[in-house]
Structures are given as structure tokens and as C-alpha cells.
Coordinates of C-alpha atoms and ligand atoms in Angstrom, one line a residue:
X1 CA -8.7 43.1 41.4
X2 CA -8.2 40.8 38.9
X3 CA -9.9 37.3 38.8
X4 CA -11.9 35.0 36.2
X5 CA -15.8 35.8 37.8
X6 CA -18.2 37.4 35.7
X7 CA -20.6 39.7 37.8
X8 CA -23.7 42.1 36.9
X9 CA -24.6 44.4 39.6
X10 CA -27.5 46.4 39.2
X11 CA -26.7 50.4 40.5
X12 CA -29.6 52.0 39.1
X13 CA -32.9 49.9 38.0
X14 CA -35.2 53.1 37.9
X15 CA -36.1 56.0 35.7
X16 CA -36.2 60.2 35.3
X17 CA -38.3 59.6 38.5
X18 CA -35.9 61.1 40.9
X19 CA -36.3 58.4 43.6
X20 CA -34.5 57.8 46.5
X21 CA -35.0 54.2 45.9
X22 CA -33.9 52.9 42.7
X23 CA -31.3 55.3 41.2
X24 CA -31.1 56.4 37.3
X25 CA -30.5 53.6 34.9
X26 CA -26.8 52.1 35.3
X27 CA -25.2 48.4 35.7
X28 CA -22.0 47.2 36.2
X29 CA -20.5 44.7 34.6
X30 CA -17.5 42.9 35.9
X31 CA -15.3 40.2 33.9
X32 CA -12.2 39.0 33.0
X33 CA -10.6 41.4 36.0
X34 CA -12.4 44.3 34.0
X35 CA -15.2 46.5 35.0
X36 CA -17.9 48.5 32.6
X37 CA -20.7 50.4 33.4
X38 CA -23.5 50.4 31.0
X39 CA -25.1 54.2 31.3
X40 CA -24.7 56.5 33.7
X41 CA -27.9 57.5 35.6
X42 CA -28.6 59.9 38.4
X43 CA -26.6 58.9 41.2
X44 CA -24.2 56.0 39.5
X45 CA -21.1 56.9 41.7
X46 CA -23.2 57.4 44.8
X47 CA -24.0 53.5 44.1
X48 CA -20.1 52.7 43.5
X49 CA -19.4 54.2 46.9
X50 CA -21.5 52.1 48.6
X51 CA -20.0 49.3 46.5
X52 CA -16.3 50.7 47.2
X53 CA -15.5 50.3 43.6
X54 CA -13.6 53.7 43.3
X55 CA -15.2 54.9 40.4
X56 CA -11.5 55.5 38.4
X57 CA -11.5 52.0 38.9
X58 CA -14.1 52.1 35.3
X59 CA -12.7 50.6 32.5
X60 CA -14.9 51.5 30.2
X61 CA -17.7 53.7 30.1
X62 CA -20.8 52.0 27.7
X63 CA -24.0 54.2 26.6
X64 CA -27.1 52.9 24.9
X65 CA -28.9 55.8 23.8
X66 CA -28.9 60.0 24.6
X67 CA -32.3 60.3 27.0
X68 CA -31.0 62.0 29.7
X69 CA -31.9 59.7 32.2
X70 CA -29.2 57.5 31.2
X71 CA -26.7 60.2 31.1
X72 CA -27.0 62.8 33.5
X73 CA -24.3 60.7 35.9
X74 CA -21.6 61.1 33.1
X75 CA -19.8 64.0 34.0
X76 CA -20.0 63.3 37.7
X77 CA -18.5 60.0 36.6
X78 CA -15.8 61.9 34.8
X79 CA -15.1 64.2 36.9
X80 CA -15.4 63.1 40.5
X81 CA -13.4 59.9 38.8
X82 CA -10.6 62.3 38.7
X83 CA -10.5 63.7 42.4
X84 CA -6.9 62.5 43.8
X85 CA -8.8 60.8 46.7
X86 CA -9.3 57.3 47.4
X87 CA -13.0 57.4 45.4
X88 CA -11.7 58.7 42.5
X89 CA -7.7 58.3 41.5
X90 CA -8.2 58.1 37.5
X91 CA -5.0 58.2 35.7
X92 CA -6.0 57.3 32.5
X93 CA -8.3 58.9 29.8
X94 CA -12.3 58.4 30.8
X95 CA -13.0 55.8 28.2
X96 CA -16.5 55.9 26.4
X97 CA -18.0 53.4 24.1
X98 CA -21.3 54.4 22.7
X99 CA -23.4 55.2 19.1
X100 CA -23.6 58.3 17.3
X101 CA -23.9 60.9 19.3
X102 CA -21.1 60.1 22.4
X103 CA -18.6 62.3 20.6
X104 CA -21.4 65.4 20.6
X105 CA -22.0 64.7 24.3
X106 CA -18.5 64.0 25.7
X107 CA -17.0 66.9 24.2
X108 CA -19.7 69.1 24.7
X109 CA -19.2 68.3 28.5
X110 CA -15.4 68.9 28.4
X111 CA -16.6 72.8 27.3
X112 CA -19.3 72.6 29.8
X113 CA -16.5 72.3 32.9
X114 CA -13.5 73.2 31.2
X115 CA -13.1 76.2 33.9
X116 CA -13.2 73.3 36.7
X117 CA -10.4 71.4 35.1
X118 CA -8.3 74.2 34.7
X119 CA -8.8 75.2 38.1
X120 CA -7.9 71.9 39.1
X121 CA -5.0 71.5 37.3
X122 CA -3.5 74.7 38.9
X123 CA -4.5 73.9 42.2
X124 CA -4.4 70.8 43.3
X125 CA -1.5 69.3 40.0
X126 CA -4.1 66.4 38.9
X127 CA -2.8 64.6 35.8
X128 CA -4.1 65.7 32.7
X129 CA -4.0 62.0 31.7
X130 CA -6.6 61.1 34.1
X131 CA -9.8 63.9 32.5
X132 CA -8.9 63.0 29.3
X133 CA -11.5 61.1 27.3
X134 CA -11.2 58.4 24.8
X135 CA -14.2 58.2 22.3
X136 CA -15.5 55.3 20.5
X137 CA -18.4 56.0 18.1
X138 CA -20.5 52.8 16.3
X139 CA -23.1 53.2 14.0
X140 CA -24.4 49.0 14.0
X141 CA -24.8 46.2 14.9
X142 CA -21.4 44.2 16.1
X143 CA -18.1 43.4 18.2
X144 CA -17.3 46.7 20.0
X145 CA -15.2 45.9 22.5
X146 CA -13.1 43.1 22.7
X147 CA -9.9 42.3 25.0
X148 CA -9.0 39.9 27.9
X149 CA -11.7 37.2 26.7
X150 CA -14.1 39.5 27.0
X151 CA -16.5 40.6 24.4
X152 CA -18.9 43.2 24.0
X153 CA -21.2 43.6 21.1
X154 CA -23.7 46.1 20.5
X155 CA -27.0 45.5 18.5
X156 CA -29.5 48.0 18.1
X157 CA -33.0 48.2 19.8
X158 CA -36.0 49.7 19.3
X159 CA -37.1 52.9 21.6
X160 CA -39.8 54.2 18.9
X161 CA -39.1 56.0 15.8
X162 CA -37.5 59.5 16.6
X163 CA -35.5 58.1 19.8
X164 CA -32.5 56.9 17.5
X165 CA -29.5 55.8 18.1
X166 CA -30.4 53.3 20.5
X167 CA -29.0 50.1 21.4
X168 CA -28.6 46.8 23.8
X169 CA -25.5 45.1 24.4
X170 CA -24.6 41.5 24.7
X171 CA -21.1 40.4 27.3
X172 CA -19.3 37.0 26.6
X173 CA -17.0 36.1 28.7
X174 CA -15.6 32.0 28.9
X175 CA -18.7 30.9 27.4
X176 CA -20.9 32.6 29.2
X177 CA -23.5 35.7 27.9
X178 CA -25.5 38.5 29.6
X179 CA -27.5 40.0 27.8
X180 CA -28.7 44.2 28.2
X181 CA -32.2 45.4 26.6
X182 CA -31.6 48.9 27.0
X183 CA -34.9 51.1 26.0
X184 CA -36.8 49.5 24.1
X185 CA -40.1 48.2 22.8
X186 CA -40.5 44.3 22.0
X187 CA -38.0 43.6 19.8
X188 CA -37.0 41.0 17.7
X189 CA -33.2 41.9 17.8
X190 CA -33.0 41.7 21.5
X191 CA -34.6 38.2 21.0
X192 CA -31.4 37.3 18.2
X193 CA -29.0 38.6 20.7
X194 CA -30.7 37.1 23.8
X195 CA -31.1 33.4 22.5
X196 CA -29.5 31.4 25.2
X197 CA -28.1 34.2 27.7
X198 CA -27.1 32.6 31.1
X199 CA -28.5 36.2 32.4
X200 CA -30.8 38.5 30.4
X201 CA -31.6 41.9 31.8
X202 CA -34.4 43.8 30.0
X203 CA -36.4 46.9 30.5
X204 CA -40.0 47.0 31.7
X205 CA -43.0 49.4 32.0
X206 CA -46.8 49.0 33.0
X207 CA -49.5 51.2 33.5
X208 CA -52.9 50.5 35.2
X209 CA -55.6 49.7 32.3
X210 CA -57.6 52.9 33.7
X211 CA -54.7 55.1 32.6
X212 CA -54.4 53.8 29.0
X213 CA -56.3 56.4 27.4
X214 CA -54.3 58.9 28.4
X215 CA -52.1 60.6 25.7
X216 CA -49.2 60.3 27.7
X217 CA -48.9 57.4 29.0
X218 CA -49.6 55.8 25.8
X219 CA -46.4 57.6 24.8
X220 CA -44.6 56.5 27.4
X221 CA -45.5 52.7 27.3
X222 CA -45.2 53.1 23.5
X223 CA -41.5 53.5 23.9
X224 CA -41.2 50.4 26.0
X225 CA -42.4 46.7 26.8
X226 CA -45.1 45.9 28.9
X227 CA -44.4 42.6 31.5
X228 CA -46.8 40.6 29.2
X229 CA -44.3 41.8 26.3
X230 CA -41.5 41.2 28.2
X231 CA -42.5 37.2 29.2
X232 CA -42.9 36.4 25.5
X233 CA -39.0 37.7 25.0
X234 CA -37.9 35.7 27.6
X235 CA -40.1 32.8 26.7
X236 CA -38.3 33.2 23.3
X237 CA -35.0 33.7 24.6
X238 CA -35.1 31.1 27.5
X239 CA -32.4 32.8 29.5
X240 CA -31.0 30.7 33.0
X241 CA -32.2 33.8 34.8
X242 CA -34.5 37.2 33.4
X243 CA -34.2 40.2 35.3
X244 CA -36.2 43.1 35.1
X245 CA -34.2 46.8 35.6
X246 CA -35.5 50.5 34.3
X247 CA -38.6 49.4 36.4
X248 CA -41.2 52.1 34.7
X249 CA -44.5 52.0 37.1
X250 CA -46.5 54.7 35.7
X251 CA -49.9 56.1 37.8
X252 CA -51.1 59.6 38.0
X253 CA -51.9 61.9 41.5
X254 CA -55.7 59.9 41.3
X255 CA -54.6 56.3 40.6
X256 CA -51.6 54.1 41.9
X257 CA -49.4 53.1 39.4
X258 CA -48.9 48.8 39.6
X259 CA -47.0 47.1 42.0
X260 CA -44.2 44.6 41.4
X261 CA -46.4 41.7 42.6
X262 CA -48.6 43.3 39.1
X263 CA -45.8 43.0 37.1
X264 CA -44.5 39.7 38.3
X265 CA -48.3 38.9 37.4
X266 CA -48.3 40.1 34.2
X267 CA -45.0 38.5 33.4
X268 CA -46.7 35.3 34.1
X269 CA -49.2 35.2 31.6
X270 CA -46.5 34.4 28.7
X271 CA -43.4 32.9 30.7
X272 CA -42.8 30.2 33.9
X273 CA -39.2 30.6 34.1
X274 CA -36.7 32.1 36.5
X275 CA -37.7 35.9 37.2
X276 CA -36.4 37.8 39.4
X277 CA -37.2 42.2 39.9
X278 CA -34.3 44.0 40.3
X279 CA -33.2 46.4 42.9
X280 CA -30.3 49.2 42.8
X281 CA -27.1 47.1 44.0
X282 CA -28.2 43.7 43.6
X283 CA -25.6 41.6 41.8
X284 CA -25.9 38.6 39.8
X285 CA -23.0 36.4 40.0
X286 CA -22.7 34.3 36.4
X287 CA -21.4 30.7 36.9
X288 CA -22.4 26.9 36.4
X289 CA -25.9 28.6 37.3
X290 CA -26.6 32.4 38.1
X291 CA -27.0 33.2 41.8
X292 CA -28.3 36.7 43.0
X293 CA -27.4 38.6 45.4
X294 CA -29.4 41.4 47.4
X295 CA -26.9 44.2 49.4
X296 CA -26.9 43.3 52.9
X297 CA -27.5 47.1 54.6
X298 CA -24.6 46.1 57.4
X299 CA -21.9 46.7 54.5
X300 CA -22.9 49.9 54.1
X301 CA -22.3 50.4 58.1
X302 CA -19.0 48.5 58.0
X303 CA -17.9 51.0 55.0
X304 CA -18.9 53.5 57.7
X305 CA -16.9 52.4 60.1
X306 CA -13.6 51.9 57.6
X307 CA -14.2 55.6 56.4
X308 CA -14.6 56.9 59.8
X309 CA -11.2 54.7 60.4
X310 CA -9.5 56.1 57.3
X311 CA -9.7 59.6 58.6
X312 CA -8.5 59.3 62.0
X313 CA -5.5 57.6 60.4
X314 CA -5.0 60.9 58.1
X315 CA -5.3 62.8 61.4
Ligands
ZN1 ZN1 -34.8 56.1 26.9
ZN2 ZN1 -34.7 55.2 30.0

């Protein structure tokens, strides 16, 4: 589909917890007729299903840093991307834009399932054009992508001292910006890139004070920003709209972990402007203003009803 709108949809706002709810960390991006997923988190093409994207339909593939979380849903993407049917149909290489580090893992993966693609190939004649890959390694800040008036540029972030490479990414497209945290603490970079973003999407974790002390958890929030952390970036950055995604509610089997009303809370005590939590599929459409959009449940049963269509036709 081509078409001049500029779209953000949220498919995974969650983390290694393996929840039904939110999914493991992964937006798409769509502008300029093209469409890039940042990460690829447990359950990414599950969410591009439901979206009926087919997931060959990728442009290109972004990754912000090598915690697992944010990759596990590669080779699925890769793979299942392939599959001749209707969901997958790639013909062209799996393209991957990332740091230092996405040639290691990308290859590493094409060992990992080389007996499936050879299988394949014999079996069922899939193109080989289609499960190659196409690498692109950065190692700073800058333009990394840039084609159809659309613009990508990668800055780096900071996820604590031994999680390295690890980096945000900033979208322009006709004048507008969105702007993507990734991991990270509060960061002054995130603030240079995010100056003025019509939509800034940045990380978040909280832990009840109680819970503080605990070796872990200080870890764990040491590697991120707190909503109180969070406000003073987008006080900084004054975005149209701030959305929160890799939503990082940490408790323990004794005490709750916060709620979102906490967080929105929190938020509050250093920023007034527009906030909104996101939720796996939600979509932010970028325009004269930046409306969002939640995903209305009856699509999912109308994609039902086409698929259970589909195959009576094939019958
Ligand atoms: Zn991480
Ligand atoms: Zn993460």
C-alpha cells in the first residue's frame, strides 16, 4: 500500500515477562508507503496477523540493542516471512539495520536453521531471494536509513555500562518526527534527538518503594527510567504526544508491582502534557496533530471471518 501517512503502531509494549497481554518489545513504523519494525519481541508476527500486515510485507528490519527480549521474534520474522502463503510471501532479502553485533546474530541464525531452509528449498521451491538477509552494521550516532522522504537516524542510548551497543532511533518523514527511546536510563541524548518530536515513545520502569532495597530490582531499574525520570524528558523534550511502551512493573510473589494509574502518577510529578500508556496494537496516527488509536477486538473477528472465507474458497 502506498500512501503519504506516517503511522506508529505499538505490537509489543512489554518485557521478558512472557505475558499474554503486552507482547515482547516491537513497533511498527509506517511512512512514506514503507514499513519498519523496530525490534522483534516475543510474538511480533502474531501481532502483524492480527494487523493483516503480512509480515514479508517488512521493509526493513531495525534493532536497538542484543537483550533477548528484543530479539527472540527475529527468526520467526525471517523465517515464517518466507512461508509462500498469504502471511508470509517474502521475495526479497530480510533486510536488517542495527549496531555492532546484527551481523553476529543474523548469521549465527542462518547456521542455527540452515537444515530448515534447505528442506524448504527442496520441498516446497521457495526462492532463495526471499531468506536471504541484507545486513547493515553502525557503530554511531547518525542517518541510517534514508529513501522515499523518509529518514531514520540512529543515536545511541544509555542501558548501563556493560549493556553496549544500544541505541534509540529518530523517523522524519515530511516534517514530521517520532522519536524511539529504546532501553535506556535518563538520557541526555534521547533529550537532543527528542527536542520537538510530534510523537515520542520512550521506555518506562517502576518498582514499589518497599522493593528498592532489593539487589535486583535496583539492577533492573538501574538499567532504565523511572516515570518521575521519564516526565522530566518529556518536560525537556515537549513532544505533541509521549507514549510510554516496554512498560517494566516490577513486584515480587509478596508485594504488587505498581499499577498504570501509579505510573501515570508518578509521571505527573515533573510533566502536564499529553501522556498517553501504551497497549500492544495501538497505533498513533502522525498528522496536523497526533491521534491514537486503540484496536477495536471486532477486527480481530472480521479477520476471522475473511480467513475462515479464504479457505472455503481454496476448497
Ligand atoms: Zn534491554
Ligand atoms: Zn528491554
Amino acid at each position: 500500500m502506498t500512501g503519504s501517512y506516517f503511522r506508529v503502531t505499538l505490537l509489543g509494549t512489554g518485557t521478558p515477562v512472557p505475558s499474554p497481554d503486552r507482547f515482547g518489545p516491537c513497533t511498527l513504523v509506517e511512512a512514506g508507503g514503507q514499513k519498519f519494525l523496530i525490534d522483534a519481541g516475543r510474538g511480533a508476527t502474531i501481532r502483524l496477523y492480527q494487523l493483516k500486515v503480512p509480515i514479508g510485507r517488512i521493509d526493513v528490519q531495525l534493532l536497538t540493542h542484543f537483550h533477548s527480549d528484543h530479539t527472540s521474534g527475529v527468526p520467526d520474522l525471517w523465517l515464517t516471512g518466507w512461508l509462500e502463503s498469504h502471511f508470509g510471501a517474502r521475495k526479497t532479502p530480510y533486510r536488517v539495520i542495527g549496531p555492532t553485533g546484527t551481523r553476529e546474530l543474523i548469521e549465527n541464525l542462518e547456521r542455527a536453521y540452515a537444515l530448515d531452509i534447505k528442506i524448504r528449498i527442496a520441498d516446497e521451491k521457495l526462492p532463495l531471494s526471499g531468506i536471504a538477509t541484507d545486513i547493515t552494521e553502525f557503530d554511531r550516532d547518525g542517518v541510517v536509513y534514508e529513501k522515499g522522504g523518509v529518514k531514520v537516524i540512529a543515536f545511541e542510548v544509555d542501558h548501563g555500562d556493560v549493556i553496549k551497543p544500544c541505541y534509540g532511533y529518530r523517523f522524519e518523514y515530511r516534517g514530521r518526527v517520532a522519536v524511539f527511546s529504546s532501553d535506556t536510563r535518563y538520557n541526555h541524548n534521547v533529550i537532543r534527538h527528542g527536542v520537538g518530536a510530534d510523537l515520542l515513545v520512550h521506555e518506562v520502569a517502576s518498582a514499589p518503594p518497599e522493593l528498592m532495597k532489593e539487589p535486583y530490582i535496583q539492577r533492573i531499574i538501574g538499567h532504565h527510567t523511572t516515570p518521575c525520570e521519564a516526565g522530566r524528558v518529556f518536560n525537556q523534550t515537549k513532544p505533541k504526544l509521549a507514549a510510554y511502551t516496554h512498560i517494566a512493573l516490577l513486584g515480587s510473589e509478596q508485594i504488587p508491582p505498581p499499577t498504570i494509574d501509579d505510573i501515570v502518577a508518578e509521571t505527573r510529578q515533573t510533566y502536564s502534557g499529553p501522556l498517553v500508556v501504551g497497549e500492544d496494537l495501538m497505533a498513533f496516527e502522525i498528522g496536523e496533530a497526533v491521534s491514537v488509536r486503540r484496536f477495536q477486538p471486532s477486527s480481530l473477528l472480521a479477520e476471522r471471518a475473511n480467513i475462515g472465507k479464504h479457505l472455503i474458497e481454496q476448497i
